[in-house]
PDB file of C-alpha atoms in Angstrom:
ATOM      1  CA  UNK A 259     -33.685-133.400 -62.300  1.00 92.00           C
ATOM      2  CA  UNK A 260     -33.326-131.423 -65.478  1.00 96.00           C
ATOM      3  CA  UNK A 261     -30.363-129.242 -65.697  1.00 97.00           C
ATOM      4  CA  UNK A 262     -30.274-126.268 -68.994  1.00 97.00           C
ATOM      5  CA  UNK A 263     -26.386-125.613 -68.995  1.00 97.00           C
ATOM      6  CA  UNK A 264     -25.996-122.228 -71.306  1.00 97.00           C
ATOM      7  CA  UNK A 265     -28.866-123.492 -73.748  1.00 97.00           C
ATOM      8  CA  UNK A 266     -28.567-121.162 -77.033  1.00 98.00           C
ATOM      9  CA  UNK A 267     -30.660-121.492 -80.216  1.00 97.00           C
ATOM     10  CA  UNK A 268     -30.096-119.316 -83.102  1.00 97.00           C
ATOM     11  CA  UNK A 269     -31.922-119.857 -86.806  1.00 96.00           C
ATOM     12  CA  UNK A 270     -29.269-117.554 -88.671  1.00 95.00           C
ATOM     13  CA  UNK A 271     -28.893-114.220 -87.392  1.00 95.00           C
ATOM     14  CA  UNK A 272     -31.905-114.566 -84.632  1.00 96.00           C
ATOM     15  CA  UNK A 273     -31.378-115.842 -81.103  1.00 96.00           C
ATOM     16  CA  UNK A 274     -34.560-117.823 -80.080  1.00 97.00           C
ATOM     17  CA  UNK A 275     -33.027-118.966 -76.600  1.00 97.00           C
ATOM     18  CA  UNK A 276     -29.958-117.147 -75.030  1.00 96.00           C
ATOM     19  CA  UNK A 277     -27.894-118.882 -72.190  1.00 97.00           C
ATOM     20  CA  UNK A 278     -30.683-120.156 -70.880  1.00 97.00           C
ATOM     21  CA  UNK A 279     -29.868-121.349 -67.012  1.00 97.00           C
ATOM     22  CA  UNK A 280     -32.174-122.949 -65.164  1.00 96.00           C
ATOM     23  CA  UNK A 281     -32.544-126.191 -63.333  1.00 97.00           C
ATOM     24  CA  UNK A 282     -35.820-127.936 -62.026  1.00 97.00           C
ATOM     25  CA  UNK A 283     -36.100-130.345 -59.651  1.00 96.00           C
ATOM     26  CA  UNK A 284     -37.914-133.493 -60.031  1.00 96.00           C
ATOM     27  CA  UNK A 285     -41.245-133.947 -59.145  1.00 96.00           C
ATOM     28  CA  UNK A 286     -41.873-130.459 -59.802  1.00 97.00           C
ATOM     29  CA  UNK A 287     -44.535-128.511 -61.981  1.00 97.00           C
ATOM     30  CA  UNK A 288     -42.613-126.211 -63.617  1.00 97.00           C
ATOM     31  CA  UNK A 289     -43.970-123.110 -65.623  1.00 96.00           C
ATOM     32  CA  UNK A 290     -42.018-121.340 -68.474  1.00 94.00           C
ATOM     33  CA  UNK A 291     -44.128-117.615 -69.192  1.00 93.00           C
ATOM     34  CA  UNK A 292     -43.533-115.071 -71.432  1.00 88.00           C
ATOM     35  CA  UNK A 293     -45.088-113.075 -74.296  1.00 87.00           C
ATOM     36  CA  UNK A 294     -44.987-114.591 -77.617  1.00 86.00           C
ATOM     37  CA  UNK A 295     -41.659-115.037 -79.259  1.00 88.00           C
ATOM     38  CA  UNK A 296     -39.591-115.410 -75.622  1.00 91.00           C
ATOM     39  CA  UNK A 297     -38.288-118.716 -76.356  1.00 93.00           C
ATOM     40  CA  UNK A 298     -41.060-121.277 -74.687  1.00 93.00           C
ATOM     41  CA  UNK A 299     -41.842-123.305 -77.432  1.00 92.00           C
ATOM     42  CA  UNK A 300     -37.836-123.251 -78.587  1.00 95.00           C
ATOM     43  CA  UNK A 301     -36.901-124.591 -75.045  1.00 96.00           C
ATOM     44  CA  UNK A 302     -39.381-127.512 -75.061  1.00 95.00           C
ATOM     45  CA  UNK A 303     -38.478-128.615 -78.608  1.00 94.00           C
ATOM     46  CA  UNK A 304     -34.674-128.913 -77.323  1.00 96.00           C
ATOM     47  CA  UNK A 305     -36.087-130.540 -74.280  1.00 96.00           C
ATOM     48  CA  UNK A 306     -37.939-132.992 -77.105  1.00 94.00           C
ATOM     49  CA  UNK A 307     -34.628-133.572 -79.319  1.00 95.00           C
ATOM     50  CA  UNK A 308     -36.949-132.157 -82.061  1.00 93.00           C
ATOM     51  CA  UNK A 309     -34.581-128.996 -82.009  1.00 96.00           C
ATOM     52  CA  UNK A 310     -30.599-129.241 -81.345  1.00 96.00           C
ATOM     53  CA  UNK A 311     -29.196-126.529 -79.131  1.00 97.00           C
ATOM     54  CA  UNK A 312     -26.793-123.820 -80.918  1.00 97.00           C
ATOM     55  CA  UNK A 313     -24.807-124.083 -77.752  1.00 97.00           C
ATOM     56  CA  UNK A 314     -25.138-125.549 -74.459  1.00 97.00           C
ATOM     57  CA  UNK A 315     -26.596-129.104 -72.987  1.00 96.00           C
ATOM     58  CA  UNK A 316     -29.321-130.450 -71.373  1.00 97.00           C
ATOM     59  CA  UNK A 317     -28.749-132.811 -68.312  1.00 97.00           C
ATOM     60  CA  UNK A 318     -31.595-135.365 -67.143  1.00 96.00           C
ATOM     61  CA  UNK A 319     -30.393-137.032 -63.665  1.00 95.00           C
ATOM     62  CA  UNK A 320     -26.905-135.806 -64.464  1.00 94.00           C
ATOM     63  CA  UNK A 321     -26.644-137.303 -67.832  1.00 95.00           C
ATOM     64  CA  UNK A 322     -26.478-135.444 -71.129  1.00 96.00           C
ATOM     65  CA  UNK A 323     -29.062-135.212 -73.577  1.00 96.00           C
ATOM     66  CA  UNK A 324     -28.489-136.114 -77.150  1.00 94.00           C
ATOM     67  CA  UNK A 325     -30.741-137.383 -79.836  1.00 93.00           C
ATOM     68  CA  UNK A 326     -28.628-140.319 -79.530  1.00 94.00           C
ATOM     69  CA  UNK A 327     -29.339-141.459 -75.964  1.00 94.00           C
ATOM     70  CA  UNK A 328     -32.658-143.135 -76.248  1.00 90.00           C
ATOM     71  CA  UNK A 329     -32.395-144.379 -72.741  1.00 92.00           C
ATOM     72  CA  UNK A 330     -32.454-140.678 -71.410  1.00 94.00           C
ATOM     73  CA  UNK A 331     -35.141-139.759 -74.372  1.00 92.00           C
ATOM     74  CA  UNK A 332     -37.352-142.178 -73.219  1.00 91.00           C
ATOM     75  CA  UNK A 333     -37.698-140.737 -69.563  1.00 94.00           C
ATOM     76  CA  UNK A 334     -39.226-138.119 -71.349  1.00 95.00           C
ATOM     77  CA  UNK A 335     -42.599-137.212 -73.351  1.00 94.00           C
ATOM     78  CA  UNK A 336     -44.177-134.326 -74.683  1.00 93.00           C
ATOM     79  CA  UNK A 337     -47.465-133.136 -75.687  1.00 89.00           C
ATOM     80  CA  UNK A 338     -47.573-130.564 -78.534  1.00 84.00           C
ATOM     81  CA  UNK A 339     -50.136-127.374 -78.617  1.00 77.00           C
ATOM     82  CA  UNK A 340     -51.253-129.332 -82.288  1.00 75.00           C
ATOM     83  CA  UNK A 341     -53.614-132.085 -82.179  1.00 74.00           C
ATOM     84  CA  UNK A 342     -50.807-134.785 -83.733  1.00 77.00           C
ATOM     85  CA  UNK A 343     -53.355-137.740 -83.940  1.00 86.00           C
ATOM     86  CA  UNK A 344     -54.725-139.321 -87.548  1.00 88.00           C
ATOM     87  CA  UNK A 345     -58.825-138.601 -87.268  1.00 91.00           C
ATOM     88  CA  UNK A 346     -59.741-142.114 -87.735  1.00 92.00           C
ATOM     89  CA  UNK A 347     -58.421-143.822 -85.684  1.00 95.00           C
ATOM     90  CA  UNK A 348     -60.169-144.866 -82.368  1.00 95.00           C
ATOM     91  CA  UNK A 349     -58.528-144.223 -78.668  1.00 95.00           C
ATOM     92  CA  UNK A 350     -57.540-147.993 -78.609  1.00 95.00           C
ATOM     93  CA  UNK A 351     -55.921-147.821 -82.098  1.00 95.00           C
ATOM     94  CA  UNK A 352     -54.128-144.787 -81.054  1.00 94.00           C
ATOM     95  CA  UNK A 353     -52.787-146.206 -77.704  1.00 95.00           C
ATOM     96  CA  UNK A 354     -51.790-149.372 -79.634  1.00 95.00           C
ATOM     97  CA  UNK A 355     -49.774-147.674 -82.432  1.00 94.00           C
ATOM     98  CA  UNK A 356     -47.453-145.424 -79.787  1.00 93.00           C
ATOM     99  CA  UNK A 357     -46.529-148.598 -78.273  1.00 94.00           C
ATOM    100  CA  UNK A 358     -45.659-150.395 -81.440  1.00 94.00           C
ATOM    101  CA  UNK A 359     -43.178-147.274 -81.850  1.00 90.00           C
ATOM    102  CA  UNK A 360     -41.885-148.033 -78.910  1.00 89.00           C
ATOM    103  CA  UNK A 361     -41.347-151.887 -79.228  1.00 92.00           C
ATOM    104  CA  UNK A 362     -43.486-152.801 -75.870  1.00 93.00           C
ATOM    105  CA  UNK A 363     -45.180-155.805 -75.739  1.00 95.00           C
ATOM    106  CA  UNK A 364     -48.767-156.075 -76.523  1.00 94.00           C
ATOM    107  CA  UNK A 365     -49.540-157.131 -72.916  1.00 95.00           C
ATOM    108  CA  UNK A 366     -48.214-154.167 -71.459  1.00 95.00           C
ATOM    109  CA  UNK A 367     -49.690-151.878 -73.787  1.00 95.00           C
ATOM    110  CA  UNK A 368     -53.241-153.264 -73.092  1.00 95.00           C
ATOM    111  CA  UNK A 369     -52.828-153.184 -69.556  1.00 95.00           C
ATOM    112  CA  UNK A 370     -51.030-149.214 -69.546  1.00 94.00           C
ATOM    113  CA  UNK A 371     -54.363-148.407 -72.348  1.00 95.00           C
ATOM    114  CA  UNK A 372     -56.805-149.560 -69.941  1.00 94.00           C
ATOM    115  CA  UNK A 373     -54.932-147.894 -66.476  1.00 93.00           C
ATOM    116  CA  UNK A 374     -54.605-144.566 -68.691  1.00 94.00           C
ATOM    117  CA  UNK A 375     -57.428-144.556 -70.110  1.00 94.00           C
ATOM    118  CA  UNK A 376     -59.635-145.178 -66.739  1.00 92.00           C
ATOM    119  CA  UNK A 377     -57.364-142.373 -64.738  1.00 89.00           C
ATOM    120  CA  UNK A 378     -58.243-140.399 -67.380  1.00 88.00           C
ATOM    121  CA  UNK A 379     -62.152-140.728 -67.724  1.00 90.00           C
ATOM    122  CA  UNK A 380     -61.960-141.693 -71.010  1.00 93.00           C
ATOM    123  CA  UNK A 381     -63.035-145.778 -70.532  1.00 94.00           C
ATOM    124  CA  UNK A 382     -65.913-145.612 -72.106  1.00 94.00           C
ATOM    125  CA  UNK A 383     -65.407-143.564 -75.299  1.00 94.00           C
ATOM    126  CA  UNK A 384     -62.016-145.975 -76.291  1.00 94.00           C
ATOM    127  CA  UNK A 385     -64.063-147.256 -79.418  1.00 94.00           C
ATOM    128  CA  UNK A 386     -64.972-143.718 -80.688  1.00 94.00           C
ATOM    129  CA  UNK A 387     -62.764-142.175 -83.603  1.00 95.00           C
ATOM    130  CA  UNK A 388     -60.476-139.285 -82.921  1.00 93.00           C
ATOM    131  CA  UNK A 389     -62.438-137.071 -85.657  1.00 93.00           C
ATOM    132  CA  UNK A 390     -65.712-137.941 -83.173  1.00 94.00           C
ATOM    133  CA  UNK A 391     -64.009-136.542 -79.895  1.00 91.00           C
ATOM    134  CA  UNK A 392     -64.215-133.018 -78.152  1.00 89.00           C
ATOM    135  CA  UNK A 393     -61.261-130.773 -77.703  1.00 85.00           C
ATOM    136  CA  UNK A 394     -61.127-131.827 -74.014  1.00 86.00           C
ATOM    137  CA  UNK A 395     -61.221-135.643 -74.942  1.00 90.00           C
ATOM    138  CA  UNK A 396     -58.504-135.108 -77.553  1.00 90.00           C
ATOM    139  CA  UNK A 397     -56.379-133.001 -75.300  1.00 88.00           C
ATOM    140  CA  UNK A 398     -57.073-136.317 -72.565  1.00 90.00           C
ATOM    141  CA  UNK A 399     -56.270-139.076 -75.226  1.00 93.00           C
ATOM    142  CA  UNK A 400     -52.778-137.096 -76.041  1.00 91.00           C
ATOM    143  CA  UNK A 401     -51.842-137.095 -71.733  1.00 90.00           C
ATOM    144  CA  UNK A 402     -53.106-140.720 -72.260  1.00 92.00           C
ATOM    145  CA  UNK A 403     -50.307-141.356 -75.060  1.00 93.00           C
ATOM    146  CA  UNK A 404     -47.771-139.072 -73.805  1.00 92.00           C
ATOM    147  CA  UNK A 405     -47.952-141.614 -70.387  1.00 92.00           C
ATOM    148  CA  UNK A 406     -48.072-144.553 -71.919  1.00 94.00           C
ATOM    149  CA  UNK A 407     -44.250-145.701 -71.700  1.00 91.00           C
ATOM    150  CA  UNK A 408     -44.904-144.418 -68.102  1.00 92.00           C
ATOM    151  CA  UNK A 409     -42.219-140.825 -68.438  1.00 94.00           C
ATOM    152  CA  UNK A 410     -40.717-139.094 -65.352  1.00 95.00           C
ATOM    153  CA  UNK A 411     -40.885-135.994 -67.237  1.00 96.00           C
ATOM    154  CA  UNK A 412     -43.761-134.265 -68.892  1.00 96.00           C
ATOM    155  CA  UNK A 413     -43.706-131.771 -71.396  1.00 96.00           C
ATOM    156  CA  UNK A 414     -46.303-129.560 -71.816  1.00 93.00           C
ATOM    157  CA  UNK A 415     -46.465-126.862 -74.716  1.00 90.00           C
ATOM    158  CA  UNK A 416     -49.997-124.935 -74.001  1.00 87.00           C
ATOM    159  CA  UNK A 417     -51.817-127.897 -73.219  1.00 86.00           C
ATOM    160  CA  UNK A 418     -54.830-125.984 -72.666  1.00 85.00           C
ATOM    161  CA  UNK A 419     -55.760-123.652 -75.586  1.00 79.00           C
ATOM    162  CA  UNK A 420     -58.612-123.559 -77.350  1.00 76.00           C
ATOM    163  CA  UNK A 421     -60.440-125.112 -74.444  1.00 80.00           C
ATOM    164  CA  UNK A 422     -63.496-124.313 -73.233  1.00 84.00           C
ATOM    165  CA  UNK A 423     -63.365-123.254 -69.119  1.00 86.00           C
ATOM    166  CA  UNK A 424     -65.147-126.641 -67.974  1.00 86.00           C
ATOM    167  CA  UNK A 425     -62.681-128.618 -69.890  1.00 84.00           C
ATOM    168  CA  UNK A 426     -59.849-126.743 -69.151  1.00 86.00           C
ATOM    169  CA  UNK A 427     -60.078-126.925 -65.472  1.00 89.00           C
ATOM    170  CA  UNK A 428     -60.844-131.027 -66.002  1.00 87.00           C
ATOM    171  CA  UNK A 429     -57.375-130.895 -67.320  1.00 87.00           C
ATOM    172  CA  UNK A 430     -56.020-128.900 -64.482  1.00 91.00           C
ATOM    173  CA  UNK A 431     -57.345-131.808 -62.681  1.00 90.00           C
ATOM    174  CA  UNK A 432     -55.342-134.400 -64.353  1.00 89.00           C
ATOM    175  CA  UNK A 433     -52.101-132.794 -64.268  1.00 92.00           C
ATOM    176  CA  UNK A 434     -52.712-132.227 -60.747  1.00 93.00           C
ATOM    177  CA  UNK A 435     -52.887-135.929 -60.148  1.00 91.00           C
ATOM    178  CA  UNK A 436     -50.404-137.028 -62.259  1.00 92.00           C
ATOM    179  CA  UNK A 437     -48.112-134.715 -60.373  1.00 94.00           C
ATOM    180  CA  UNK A 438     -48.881-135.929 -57.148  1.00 94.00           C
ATOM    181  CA  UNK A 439     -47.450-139.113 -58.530  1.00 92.00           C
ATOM    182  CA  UNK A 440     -43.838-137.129 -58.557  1.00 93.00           C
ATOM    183  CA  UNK A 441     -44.302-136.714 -62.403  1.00 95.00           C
ATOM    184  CA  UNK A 442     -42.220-133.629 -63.126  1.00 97.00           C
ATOM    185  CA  UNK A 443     -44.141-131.242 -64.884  1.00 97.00           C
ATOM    186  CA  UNK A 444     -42.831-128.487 -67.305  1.00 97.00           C
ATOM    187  CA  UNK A 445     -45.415-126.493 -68.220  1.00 95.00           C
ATOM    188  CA  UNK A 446     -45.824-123.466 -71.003  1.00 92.00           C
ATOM    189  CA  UNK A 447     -49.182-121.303 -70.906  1.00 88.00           C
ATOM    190  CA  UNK A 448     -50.526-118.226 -71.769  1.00 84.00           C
ATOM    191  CA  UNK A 449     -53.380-118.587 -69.286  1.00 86.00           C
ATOM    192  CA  UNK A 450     -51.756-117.112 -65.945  1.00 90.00           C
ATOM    193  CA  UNK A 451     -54.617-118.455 -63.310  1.00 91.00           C
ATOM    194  CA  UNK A 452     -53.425-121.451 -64.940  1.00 92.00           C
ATOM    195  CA  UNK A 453     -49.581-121.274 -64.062  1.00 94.00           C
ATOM    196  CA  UNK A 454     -51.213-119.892 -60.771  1.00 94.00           C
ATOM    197  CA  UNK A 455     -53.279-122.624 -59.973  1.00 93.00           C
ATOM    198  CA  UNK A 456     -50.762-125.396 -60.921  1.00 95.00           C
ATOM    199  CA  UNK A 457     -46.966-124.563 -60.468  1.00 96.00           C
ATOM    200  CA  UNK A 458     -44.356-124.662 -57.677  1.00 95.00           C
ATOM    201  CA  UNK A 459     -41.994-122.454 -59.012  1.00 96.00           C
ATOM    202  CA  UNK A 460     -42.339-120.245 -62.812  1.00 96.00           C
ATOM    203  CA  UNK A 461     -39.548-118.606 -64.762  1.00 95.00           C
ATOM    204  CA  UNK A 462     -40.160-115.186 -67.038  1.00 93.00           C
ATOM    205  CA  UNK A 463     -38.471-115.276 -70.082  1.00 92.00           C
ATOM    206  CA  UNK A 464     -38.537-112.632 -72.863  1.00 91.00           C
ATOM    207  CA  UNK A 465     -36.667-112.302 -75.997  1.00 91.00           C
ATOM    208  CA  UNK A 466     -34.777-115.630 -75.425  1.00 94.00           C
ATOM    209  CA  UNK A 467     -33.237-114.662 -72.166  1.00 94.00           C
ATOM    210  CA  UNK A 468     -34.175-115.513 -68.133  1.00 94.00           C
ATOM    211  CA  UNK A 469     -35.589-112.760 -66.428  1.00 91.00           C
ATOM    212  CA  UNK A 470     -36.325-114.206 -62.816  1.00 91.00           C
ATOM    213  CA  UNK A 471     -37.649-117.350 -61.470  1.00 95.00           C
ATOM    214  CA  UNK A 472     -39.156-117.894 -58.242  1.00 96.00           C
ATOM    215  CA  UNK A 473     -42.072-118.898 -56.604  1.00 96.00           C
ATOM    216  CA  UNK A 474     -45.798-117.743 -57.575  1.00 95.00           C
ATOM    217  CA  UNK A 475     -46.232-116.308 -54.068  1.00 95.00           C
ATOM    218  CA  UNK A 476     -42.690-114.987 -53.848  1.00 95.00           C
ATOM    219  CA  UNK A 477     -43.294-112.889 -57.329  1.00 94.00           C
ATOM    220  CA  UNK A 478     -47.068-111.734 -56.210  1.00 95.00           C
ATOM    221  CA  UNK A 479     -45.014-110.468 -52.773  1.00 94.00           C
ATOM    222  CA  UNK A 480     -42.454-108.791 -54.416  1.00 93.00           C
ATOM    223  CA  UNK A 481     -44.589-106.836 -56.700  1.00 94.00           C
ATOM    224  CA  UNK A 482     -47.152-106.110 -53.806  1.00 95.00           C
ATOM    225  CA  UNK A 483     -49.797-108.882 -52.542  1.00 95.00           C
ATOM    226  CA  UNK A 484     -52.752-106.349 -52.546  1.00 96.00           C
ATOM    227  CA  UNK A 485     -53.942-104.328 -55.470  1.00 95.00           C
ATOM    228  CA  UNK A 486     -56.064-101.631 -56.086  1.00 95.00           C
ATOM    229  CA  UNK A 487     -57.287-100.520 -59.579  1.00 93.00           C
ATOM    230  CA  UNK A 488     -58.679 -97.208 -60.185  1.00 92.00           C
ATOM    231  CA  UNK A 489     -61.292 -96.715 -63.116  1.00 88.00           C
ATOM    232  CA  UNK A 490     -59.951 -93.487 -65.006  1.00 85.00           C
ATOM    233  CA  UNK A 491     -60.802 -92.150 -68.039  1.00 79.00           C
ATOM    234  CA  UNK A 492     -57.286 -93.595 -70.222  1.00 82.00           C
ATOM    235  CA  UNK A 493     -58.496 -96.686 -69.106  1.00 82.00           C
ATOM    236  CA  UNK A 494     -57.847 -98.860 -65.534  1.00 85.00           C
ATOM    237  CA  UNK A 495     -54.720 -97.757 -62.679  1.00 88.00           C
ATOM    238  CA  UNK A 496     -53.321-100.970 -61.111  1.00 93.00           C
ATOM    239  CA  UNK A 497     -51.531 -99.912 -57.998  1.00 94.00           C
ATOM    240  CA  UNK A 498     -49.640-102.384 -55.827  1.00 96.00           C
ATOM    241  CA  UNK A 499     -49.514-102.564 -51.946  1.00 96.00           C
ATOM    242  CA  UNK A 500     -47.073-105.081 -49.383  1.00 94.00           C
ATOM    243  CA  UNK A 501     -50.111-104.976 -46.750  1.00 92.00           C
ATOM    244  CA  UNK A 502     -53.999-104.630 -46.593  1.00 94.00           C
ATOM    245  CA  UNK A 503     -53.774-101.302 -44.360  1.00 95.00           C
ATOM    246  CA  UNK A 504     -51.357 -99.429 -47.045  1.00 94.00           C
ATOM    247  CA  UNK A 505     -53.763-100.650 -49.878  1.00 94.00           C
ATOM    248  CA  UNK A 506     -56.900 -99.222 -47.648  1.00 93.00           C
ATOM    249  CA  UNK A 507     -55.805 -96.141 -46.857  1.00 93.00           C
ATOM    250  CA  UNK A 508     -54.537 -94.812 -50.643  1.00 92.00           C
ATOM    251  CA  UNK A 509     -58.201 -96.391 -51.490  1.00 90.00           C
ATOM    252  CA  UNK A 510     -60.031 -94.035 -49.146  1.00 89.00           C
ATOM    253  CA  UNK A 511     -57.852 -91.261 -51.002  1.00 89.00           C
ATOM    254  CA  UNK A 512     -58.907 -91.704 -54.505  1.00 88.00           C
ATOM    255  CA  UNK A 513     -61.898 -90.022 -56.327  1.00 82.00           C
ATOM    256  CA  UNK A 514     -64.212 -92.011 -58.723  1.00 81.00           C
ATOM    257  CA  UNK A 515     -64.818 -95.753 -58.672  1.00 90.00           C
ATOM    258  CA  UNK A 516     -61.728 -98.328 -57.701  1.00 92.00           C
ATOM    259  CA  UNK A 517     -61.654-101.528 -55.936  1.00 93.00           C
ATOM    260  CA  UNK A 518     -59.247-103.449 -53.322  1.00 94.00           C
ATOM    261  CA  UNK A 519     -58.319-106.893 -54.429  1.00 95.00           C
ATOM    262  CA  UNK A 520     -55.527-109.781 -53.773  1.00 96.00           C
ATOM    263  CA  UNK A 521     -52.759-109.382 -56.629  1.00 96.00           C
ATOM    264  CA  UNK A 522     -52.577-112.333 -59.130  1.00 96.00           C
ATOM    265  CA  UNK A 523     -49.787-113.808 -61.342  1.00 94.00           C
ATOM    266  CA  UNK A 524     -51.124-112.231 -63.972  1.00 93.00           C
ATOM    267  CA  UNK A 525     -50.570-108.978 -62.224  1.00 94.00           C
ATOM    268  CA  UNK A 526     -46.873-109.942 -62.412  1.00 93.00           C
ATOM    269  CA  UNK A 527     -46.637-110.649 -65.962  1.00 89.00           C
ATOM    270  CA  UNK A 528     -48.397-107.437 -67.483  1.00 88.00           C
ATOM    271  CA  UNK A 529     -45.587-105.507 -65.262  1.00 87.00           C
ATOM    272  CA  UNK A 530     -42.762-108.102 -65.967  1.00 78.00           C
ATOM    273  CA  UNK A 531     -43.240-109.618 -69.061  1.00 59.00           C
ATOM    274  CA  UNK A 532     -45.756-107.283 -70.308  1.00 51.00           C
ATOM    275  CA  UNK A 533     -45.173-103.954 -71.553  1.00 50.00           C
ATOM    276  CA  UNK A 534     -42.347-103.172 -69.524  1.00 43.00           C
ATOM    277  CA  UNK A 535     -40.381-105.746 -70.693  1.00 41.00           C
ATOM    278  CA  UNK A 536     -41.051-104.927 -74.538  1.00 41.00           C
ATOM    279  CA  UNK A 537     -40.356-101.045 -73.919  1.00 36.00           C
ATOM    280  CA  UNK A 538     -36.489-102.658 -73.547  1.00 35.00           C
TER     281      UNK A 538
END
């Protein structure tokens, strides 16, 4: 389980995270959303070490988290939204090098490269030099390194941008599987169907702070599970209904063109942490 305990992180005068609570339970697939600037990519690089807190801790399995504890670092990897790989080296080279850094043997690192590297569909490209692979492949080959001293956490800073829509939902795939293994998942994304699609439970952040976090379901219900959007002249109406029959009947009412549809997660976060939250 990971545990944030008051997590604070200020560069000078700004606060990038601010008593940030939150605990998530393992084997989960986590999502952290917010618009840019609400402290994502600040939390995962304290959940990486690569950042010290301000103030607060971070517990994994009840112990505390220090740049120190290499025992509790090591239950835990992290894949960047930069492509952190040298361009010529192959998939094999790669795989090889992270687990020199790591001091495994050369056994287990052959046997982990060729497990990984199967799971992953990536077998028969392990020759072929980074600077030679797609965005999907290198996206693959980082999951690939990020596994190979076989985590129980996975970090996940946008793991999915700048991907094209067949390769992104390949990747949806993957983490998919790999969570069905009980691989806890934290995930950051700006692509909602994404969060949607993937996680058991998502928090909003904005500006640093928690603003709720709950199910995907339980936030689509609160803010109305059926929507209907009215085509005006300032531009599109979303308005949000708790059952079919309410959402039916104020369609029937309106003039012009408008449609009936189910409310998505994305719904939630233009009214949550969208505009309304940056009017604050």
């Amino acid at each position: 389980m990971i545990e944030l305990k008051h997590l604070t992180k200020k560069f000078g005068e700004f606060t990038a995270v601010d008593d940030l609570n939150l605990k998530i339970e393992t084997g989960e697939f986590f999502g952290l959303l917010g618009p840019n600037g609400a402290g994502k990519t600040t939390t995962i690089s304290m959940l990486s070490t690569l950042l010290l807190p301000t103030a607060g801790e971070i517990c994994i399995d009840g112990e505390t988290l220090s740049r120190s504890r290499t025992d509790i670092k090591r239950k835990v990897s992290v894949i960047t939204q930069e492509y952190s790989m040298r361009q010529d080296m192959t998939m094999d080279e790669i795989m090889e090098y992270q687990g020199r850094l790591y001091f495994m043997p050369r056994k287990q690192i052959k046997e982990r490269t060729e497990e990984l590297l199967e799971f992953c569909d990536l077998i028969e490209y392990r020759k072929r030099r980074v600077r030679k692979l797609s965005g999907g492949m290198k996206r693959k080959l980082m999951v690939c390194r990020a596994l190979l001293t076989e985590p129980e956490i996975l970090l996940l800073d946008e793991p999915t941008a700048g991907m094209d829509a067949l390769s992104r939902r390949q990747m949806w795939n993957l983490l998919h599987r790999l969570n069905e293994q009980n691989l806890t998942i934290l995930l950051t994304t700006h692509y909602m169907e994404e969060a949607q699609s993937l996680c058991d439970r998502v928090a909003l952040m904005n500006r640093g702070k928690l603003e709720e976090t709950n199910t995907v379901n339980g936030l689509i219900e609160k803010l109305g599970a059926f929507a209907v959007d009215e085509m005006r002249e300032d531009g599109v109406k979303s308005s949000y209904f708790q059952n079919r029959q309410e959402a039916i009947s104020f369609l029937e009412g309106l003039q012009g063109k408008s449609t009936l549809r189910d409310t998505t997660l994305e719904d939630v976060f233009i009214e949550r942490a969208g505009r309304p939250l940056e009017r604050r």
